Tab-separated table of C-alpha atoms in Angstrom:
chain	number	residue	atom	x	y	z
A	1	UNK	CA	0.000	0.000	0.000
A	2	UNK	CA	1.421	3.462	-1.013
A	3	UNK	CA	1.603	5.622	2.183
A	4	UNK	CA	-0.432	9.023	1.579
A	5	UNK	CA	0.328	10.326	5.084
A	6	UNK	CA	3.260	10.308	7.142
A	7	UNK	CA	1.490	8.144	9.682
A	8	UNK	CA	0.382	5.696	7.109
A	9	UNK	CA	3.973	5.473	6.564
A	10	UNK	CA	4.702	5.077	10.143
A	11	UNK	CA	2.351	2.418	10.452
A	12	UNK	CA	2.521	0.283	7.916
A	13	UNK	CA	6.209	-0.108	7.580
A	14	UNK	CA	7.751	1.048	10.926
A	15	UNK	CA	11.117	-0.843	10.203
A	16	UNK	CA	11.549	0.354	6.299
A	17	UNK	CA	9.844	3.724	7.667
A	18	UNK	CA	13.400	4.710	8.543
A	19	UNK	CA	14.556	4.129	5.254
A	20	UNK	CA	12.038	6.687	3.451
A	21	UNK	CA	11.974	10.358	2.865
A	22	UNK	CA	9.135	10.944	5.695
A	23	UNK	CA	11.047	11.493	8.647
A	24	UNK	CA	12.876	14.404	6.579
A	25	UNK	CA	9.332	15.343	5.691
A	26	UNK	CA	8.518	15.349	9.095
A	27	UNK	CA	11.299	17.296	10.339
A	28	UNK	CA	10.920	19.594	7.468
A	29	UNK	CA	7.009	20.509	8.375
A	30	UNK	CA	7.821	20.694	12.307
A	31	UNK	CA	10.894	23.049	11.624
A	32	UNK	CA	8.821	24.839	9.019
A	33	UNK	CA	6.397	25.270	11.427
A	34	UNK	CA	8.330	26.636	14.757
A	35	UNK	CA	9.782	29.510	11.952
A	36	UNK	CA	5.916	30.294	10.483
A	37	UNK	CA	4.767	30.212	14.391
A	38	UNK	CA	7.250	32.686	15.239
A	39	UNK	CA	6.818	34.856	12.586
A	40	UNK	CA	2.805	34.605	12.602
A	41	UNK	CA	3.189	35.417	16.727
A	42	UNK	CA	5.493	38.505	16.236
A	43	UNK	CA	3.113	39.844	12.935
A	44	UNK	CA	-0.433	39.455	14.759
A	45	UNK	CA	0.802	40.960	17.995
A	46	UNK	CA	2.668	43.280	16.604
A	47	UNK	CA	-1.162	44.159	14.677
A	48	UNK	CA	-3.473	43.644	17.569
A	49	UNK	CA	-1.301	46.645	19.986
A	50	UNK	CA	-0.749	48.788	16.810
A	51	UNK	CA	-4.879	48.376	16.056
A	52	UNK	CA	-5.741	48.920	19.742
A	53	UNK	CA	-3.344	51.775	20.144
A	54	UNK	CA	-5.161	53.728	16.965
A	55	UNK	CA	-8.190	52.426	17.913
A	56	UNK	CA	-9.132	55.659	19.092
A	57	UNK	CA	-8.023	57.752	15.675
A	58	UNK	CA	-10.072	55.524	13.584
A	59	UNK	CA	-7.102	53.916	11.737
A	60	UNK	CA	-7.126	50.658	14.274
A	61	UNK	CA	-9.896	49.452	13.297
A	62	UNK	CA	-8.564	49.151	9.381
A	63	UNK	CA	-5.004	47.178	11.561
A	64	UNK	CA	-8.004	45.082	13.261
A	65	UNK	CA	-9.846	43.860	10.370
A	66	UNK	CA	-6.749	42.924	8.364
A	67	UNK	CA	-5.665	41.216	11.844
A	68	UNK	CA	-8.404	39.114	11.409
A	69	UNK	CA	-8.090	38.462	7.416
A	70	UNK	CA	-4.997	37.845	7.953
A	71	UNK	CA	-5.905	34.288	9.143
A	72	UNK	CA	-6.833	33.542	5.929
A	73	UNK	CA	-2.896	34.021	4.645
A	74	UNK	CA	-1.626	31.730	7.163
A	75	UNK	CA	-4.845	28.746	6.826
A	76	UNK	CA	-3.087	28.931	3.095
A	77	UNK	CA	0.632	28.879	4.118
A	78	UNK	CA	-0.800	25.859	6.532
A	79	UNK	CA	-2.440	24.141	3.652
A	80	UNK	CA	0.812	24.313	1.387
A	81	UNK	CA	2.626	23.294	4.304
A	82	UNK	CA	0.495	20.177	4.927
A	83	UNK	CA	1.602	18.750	2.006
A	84	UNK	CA	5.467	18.082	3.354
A	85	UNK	CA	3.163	15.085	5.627
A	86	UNK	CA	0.150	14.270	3.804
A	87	UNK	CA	0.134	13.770	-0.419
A	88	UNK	CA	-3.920	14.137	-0.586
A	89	UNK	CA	-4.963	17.676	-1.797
A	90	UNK	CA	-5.786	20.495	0.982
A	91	UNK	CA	-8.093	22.944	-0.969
A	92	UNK	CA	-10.767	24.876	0.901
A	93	UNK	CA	-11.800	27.821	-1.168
A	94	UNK	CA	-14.060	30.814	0.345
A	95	UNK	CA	-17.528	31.320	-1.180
A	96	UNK	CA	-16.932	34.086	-4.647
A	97	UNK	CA	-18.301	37.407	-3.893
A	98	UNK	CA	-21.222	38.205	-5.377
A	99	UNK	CA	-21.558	41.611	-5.351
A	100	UNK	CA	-19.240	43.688	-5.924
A	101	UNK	CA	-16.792	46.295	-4.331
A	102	UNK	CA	-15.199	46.178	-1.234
A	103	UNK	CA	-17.215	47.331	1.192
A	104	UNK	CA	-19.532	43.890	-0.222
A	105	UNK	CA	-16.288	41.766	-0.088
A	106	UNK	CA	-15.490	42.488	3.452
A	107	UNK	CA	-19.291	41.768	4.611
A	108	UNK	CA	-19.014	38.345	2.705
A	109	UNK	CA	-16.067	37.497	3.994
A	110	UNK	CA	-16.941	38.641	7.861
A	111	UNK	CA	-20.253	36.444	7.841
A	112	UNK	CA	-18.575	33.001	6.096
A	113	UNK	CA	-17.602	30.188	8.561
A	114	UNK	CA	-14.627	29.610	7.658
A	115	UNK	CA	-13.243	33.000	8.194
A	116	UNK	CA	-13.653	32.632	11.976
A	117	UNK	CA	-12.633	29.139	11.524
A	118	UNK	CA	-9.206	30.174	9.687
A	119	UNK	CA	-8.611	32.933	12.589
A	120	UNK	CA	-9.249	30.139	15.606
A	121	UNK	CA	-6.521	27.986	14.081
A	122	UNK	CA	-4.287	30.880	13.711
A	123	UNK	CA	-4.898	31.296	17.464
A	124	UNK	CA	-4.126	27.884	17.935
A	125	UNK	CA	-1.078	27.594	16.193
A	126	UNK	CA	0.203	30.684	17.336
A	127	UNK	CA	-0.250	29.917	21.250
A	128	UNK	CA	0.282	26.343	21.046
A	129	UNK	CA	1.258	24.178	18.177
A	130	UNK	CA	4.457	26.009	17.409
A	131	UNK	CA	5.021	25.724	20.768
A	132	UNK	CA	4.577	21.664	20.691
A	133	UNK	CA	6.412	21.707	17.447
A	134	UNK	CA	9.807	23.262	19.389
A	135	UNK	CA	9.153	21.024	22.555
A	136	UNK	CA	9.151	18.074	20.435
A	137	UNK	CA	12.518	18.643	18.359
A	138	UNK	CA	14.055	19.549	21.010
A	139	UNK	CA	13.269	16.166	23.435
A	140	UNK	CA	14.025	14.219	20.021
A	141	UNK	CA	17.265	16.267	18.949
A	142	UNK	CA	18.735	18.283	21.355
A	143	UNK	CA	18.451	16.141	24.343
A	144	UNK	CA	20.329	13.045	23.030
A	145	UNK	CA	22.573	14.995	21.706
A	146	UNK	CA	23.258	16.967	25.021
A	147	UNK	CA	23.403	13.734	26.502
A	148	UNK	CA	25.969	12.329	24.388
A	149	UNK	CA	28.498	15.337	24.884
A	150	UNK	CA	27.907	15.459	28.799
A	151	UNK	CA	31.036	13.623	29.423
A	152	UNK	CA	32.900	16.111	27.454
A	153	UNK	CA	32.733	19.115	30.458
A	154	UNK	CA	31.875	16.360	33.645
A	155	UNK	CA	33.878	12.697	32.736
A	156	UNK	CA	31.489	11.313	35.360
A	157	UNK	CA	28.379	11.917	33.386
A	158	UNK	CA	28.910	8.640	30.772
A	159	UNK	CA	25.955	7.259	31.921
A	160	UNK	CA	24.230	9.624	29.977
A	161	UNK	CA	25.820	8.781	26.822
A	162	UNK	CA	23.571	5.214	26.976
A	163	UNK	CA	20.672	7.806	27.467
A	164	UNK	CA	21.883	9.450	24.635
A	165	UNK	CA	21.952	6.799	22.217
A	166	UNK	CA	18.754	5.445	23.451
A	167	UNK	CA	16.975	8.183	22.495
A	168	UNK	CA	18.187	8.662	18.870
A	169	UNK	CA	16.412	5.438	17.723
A	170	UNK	CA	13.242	6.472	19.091
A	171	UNK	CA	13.659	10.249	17.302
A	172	UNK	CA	12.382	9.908	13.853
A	173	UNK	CA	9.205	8.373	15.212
A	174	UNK	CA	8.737	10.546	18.150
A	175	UNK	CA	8.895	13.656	14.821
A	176	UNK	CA	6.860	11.916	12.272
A	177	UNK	CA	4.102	10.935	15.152
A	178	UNK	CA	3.928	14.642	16.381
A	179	UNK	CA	3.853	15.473	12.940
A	180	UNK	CA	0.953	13.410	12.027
A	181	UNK	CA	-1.055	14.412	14.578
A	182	UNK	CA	-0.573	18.310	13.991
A	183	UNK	CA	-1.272	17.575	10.178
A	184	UNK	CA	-4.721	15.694	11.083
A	185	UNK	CA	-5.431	18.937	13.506
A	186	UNK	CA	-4.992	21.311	10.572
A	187	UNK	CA	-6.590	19.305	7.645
A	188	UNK	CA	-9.682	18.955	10.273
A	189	UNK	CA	-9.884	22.619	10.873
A	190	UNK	CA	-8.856	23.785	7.508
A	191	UNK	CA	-9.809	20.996	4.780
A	192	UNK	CA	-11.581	18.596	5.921
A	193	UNK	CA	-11.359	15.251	3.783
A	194	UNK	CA	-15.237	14.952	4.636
A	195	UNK	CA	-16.321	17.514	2.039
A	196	UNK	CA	-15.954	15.534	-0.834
A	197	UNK	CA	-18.128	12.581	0.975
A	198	UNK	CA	-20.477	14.733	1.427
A	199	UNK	CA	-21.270	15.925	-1.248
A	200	UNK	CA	-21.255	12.114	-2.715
A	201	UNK	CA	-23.681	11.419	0.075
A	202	UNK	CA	-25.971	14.172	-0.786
A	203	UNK	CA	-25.995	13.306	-4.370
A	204	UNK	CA	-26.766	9.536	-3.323
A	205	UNK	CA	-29.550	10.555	-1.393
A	206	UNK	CA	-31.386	13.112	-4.252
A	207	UNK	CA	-30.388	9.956	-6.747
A	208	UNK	CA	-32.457	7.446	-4.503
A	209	UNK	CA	-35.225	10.138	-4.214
A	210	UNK	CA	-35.396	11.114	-7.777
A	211	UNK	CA	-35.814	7.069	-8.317
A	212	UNK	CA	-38.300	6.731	-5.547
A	213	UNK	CA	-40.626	10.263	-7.419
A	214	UNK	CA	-40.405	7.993	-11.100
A	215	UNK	CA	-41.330	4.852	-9.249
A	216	UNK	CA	-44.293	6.588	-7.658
A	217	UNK	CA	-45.165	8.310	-11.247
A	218	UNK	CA	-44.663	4.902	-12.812
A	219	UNK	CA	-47.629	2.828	-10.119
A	220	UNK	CA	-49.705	6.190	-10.960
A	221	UNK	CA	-49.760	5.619	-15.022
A	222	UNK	CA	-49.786	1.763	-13.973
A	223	UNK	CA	-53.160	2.477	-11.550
A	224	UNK	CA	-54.321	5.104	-13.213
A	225	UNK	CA	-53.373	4.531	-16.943
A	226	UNK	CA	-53.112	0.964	-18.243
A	227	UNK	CA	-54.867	-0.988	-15.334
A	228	UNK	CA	-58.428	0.472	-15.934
A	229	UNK	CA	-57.923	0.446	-19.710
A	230	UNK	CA	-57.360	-3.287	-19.318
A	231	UNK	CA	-60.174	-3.152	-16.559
A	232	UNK	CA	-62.788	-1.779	-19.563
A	233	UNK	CA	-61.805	-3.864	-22.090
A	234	UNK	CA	-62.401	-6.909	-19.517
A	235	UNK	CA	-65.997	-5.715	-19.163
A	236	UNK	CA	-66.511	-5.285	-22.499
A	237	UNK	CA	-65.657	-8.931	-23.281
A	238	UNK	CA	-68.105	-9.482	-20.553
A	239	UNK	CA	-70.615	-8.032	-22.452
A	240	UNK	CA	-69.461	-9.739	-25.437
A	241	UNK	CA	-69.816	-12.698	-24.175
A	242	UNK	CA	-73.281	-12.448	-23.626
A	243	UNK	CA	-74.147	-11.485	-26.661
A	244	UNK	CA	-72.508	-13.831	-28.192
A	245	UNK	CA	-74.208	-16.799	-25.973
A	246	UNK	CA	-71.870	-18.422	-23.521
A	247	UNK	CA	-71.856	-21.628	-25.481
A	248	UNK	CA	-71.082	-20.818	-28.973
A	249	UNK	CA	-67.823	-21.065	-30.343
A	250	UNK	CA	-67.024	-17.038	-30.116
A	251	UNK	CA	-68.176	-16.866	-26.810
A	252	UNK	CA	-65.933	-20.350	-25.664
A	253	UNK	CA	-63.185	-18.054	-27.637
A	254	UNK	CA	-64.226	-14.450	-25.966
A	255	UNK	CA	-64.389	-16.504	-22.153
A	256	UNK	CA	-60.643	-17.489	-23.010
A	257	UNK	CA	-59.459	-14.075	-23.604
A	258	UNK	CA	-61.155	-12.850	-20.779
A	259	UNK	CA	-59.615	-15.196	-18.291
A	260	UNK	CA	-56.213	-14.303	-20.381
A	261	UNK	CA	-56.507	-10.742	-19.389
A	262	UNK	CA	-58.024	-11.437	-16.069
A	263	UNK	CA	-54.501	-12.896	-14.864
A	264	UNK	CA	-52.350	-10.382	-17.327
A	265	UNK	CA	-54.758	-7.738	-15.103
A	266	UNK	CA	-53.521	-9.416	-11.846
A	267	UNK	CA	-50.049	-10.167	-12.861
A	268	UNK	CA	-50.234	-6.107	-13.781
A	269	UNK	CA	-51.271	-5.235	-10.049
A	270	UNK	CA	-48.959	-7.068	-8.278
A	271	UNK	CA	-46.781	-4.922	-10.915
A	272	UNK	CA	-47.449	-1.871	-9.716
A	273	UNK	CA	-47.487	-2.474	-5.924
A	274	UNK	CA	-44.118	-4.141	-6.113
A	275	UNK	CA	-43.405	-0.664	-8.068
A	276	UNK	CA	-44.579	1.322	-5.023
A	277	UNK	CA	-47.420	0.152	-3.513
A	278	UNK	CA	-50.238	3.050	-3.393
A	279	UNK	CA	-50.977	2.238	0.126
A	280	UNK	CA	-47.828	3.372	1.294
A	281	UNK	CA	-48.739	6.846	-0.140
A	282	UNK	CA	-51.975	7.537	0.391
A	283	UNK	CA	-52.316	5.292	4.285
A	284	UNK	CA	-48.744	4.960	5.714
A	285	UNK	CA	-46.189	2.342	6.448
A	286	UNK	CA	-48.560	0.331	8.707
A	287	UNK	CA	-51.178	0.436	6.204
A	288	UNK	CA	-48.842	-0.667	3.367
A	289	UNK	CA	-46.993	-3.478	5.560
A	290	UNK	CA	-49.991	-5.331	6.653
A	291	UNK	CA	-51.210	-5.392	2.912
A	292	UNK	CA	-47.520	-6.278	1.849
A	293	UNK	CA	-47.658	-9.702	4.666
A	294	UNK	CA	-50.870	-10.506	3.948
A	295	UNK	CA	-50.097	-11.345	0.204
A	296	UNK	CA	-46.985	-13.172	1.371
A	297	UNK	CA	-47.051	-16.905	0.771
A	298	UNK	CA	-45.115	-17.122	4.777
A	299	UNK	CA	-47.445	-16.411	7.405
A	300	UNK	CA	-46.131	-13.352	8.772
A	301	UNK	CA	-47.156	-11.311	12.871
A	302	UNK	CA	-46.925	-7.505	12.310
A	303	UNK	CA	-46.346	-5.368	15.393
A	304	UNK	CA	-46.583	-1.726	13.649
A	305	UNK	CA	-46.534	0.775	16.355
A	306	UNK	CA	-45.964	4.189	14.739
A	307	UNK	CA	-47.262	7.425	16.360
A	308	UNK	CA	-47.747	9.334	12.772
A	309	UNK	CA	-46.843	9.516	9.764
A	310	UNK	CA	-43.131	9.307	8.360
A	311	UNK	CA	-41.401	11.261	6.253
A	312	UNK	CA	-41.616	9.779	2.848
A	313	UNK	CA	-38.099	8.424	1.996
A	314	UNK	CA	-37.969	6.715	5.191
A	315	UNK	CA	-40.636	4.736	4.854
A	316	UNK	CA	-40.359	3.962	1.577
A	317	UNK	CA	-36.993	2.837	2.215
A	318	UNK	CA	-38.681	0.626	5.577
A	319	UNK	CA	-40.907	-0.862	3.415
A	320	UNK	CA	-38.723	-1.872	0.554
A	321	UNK	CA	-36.479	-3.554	3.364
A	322	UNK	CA	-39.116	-5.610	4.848
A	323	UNK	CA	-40.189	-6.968	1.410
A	324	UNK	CA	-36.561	-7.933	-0.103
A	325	UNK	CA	-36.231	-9.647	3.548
A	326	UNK	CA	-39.838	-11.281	3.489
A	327	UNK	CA	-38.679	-12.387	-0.209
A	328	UNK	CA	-35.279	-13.732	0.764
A	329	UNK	CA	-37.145	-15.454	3.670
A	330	UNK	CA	-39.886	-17.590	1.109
A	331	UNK	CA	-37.697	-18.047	-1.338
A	332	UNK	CA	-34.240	-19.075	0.326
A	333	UNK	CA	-34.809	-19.842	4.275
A	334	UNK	CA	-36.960	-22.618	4.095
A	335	UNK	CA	-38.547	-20.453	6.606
A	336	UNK	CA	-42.747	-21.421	8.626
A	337	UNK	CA	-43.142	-18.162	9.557
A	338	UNK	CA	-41.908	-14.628	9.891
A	339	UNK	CA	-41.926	-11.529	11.776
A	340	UNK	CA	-42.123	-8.095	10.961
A	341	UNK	CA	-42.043	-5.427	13.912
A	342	UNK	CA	-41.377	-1.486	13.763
A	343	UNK	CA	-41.188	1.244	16.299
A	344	UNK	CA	-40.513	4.757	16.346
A	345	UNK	CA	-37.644	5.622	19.022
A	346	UNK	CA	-37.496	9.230	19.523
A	347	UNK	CA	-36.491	10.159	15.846
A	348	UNK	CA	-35.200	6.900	14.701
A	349	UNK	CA	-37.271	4.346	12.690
A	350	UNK	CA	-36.283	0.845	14.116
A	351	UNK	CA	-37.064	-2.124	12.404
A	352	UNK	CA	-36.614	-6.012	12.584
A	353	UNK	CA	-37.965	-8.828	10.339
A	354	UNK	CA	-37.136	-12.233	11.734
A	355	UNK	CA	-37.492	-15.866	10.456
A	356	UNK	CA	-37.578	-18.947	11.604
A	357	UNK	CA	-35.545	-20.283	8.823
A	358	UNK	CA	-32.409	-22.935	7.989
A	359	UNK	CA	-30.321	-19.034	8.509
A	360	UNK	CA	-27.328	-18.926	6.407
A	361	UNK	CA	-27.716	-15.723	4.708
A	362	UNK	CA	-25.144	-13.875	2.956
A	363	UNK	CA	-24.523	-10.251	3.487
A	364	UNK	CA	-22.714	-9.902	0.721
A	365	UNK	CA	-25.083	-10.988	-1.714
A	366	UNK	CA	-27.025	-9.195	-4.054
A	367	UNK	CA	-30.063	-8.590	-2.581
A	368	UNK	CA	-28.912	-7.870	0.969
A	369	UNK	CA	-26.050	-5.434	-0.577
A	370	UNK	CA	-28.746	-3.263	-2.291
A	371	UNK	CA	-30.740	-3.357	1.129
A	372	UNK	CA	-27.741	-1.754	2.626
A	373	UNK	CA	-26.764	0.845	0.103
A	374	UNK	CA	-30.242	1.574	0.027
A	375	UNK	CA	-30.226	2.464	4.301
A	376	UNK	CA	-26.633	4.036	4.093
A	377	UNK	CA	-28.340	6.399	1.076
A	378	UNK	CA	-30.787	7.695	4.437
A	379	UNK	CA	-28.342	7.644	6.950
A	380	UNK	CA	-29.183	4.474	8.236
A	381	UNK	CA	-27.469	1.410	9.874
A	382	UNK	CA	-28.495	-2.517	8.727
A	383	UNK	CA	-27.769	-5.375	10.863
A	384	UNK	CA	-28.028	-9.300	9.513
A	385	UNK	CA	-27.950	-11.970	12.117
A	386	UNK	CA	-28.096	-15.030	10.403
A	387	UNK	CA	-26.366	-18.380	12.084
A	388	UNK	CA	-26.365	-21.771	10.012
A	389	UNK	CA	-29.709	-23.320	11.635
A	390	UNK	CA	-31.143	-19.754	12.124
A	391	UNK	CA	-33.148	-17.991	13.223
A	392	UNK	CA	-32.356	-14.985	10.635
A	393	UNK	CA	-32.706	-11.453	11.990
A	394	UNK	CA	-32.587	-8.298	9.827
A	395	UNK	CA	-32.240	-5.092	12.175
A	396	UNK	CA	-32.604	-1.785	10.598
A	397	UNK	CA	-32.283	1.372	12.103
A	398	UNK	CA	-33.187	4.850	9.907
A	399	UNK	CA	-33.377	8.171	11.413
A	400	UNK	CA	-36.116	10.498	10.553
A	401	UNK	CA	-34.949	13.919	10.250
């Protein structure tokens, strides 16, 4: 595995770690950082007295503001730094500026986030992690070495020679650890590797919604559309086959199409609930689940206990898991009967379908995966307990905000 961090280095090769360029790296971003510490301390006090000094002229509060801009310069000397440590990129851009001028610029930039964000870490580093970053080099340089050359003004002071050495092992880790943990504070507080999954997770979710809208438009034309077409024309080959006497050839002929279309007609419902079932819409989960396990082949108990309604990608999602688990249950477990209970605990949706089943069921198979990509797309957790012999139990927890 190629090592994107110093600490992935550190840890997954600690031996050949030595041989590498990230303990110079290391060293490089600590010593880097002590001189950018120093200077950022001596610039920002050096701005805050000045500011509060012609505070009372009206120039200070010009030194003020750009006191507090001036975080912005050194998040983006931090973020350039960062990579010495860690190879991923560290971008974190500020909103564009609408409007323009300055007077609009400043305003924009005073209400973001991230400007106040970008001045606490300059606090930090400035009070602080420079601070650290000298403590550390010197413990891992300067005190073996002092220890080494002790004998050189007291002879009687060898023992700390073995010290010495001791310590030098120990000094490229006891850098490129520091290091890796100031680099994980500043990419958390300045660019966050979370951004990009967020937005991924976003754009999963409005995918799975804009499929669950075209499902729902899909049962509508189904329901709506097709099904009482077919519905008249069955009537009207009803009426056909009166008039054409129930024992003639044409009506033997019309009473065979009609029991054709009867089942294509009930073939076509079970269509559009497994689509999206219209109860779920227009009555609720609890409605839709006791019509889902009352057409399943596996006698199945519902405990439903639901104060109100749910939002509607939650329990479309809930009832999608219970019937890919009641599914996997008649078709695969060998299962006599099923269970299927839900309950609303303070604003997350919790619920379990268990069988009585052979068990054996693999999470990694197709069904089960889409299940769980189908949770994670609403923030939700799914569980599988399935033992060879069984039971199997499917846990499923979704919030509802």
């Amino acid at each position: 595995m190629h090592a994107r961090t110093a600490w992935q280095a550190l840890a997954h090769r600690p031996l050949a770690f030595l041989t590498t360029v990230w303990p110079w790296r290391a060293l490089a971003y600590l010593l880097s950082g002590v001189l950018a510490g120093a200077l950022t301390l001596s610039a920002l006090v050096t701005g805050l007295l000045a500011g509060l000094v012609l505070l009372p002229v009206g120039v200070g509060a010009a030194v003020l503001l750009a006191v507090v801009l001036g975080g912005g310069t050194v998040a983006r000397v931090e973020r350039w730094r960062l990579r010495l440590v860690d190879l991923d990129p560290a971008t974190a851009d500020h909103r564009p500026v609408e409007q323009p001028g300055v007077r609009a610029g400043l305003r924009e930039r005073l209400r973001e986030r991230r400007t106040w964000r970008e001045l606490g870490f300059t606090a930090v580093s400035m009070t602080a992690l420079w601070w650290m970053d000298l403590l550390v080099l010197a413990f891992a340089l300067a005190l073996p070495v002092l220890c080494v050359t002790a004998p050189l003004d007291d002879p009687g002071a060898w023992p700390w020679v073995l010290i010495g050495l001791a310590l030098m092992p120990a000094a490229p880790y006891t850098i490129t650890g520091w290091a890796g943990a100031r680099a994980a504070l500043t990419r958390l507080m300045l660019a966050p590797r979370d951004t990009e999954l967020t937005e991924v997770r976003a754009s999963r979710t409005r995918l799975v919604g804009a499929f669950d809208a075209e499902r729902r438009r899909i049962e509508r034309y189904l329901h709506d559309g097709a099904q009482q077409r077919l519905v008249s024309v069955n009537v009207m080959l009803g009426l056909a086959r009166l008039d054409a006497g129930p024992e003639s050839p044409l009506g033997r002929r019309l009473a065979t199409v009609q029991g054709e279309l009867t089942t294509a007609l009930g073939e076509l419902r079970e269509l559009s609930r497994g689509v999206h079932p219209r109860a779920l819409t227009d009555q609720g989960l609890a409605a839709a689940l006791t019509n889902l396990t009352a057409r399943s082949p596996l006698p199945v108990s519902v405990d439903v206990l639901l104060p109100g309604p749910l939002p509607a990608p939650v329990a479309s999602t809930a009832y999608f898991v219970v019937a890919e688990a009641l599914a996997n249950a008649t078709k695969h477990s060998g299962a006599d009967r099923a269970e299927v209970r839900a309950r609303l605990r303070t604003d997350t949706l919790v619920v379990t379908v268990r069988d009585d089943g052979g068990g054996g069921a693999d999470p990694t198979g197709c069904g089960l995966t889409g299940l769980a990509d189908r949770v994670a797309a609403a923030d939700g957790i799914l569980r599988l307990s399935s033992p060879h012999g069984g039971p199997t139990l499917l846990h499923v927890e979704i919030p509802c905000h």
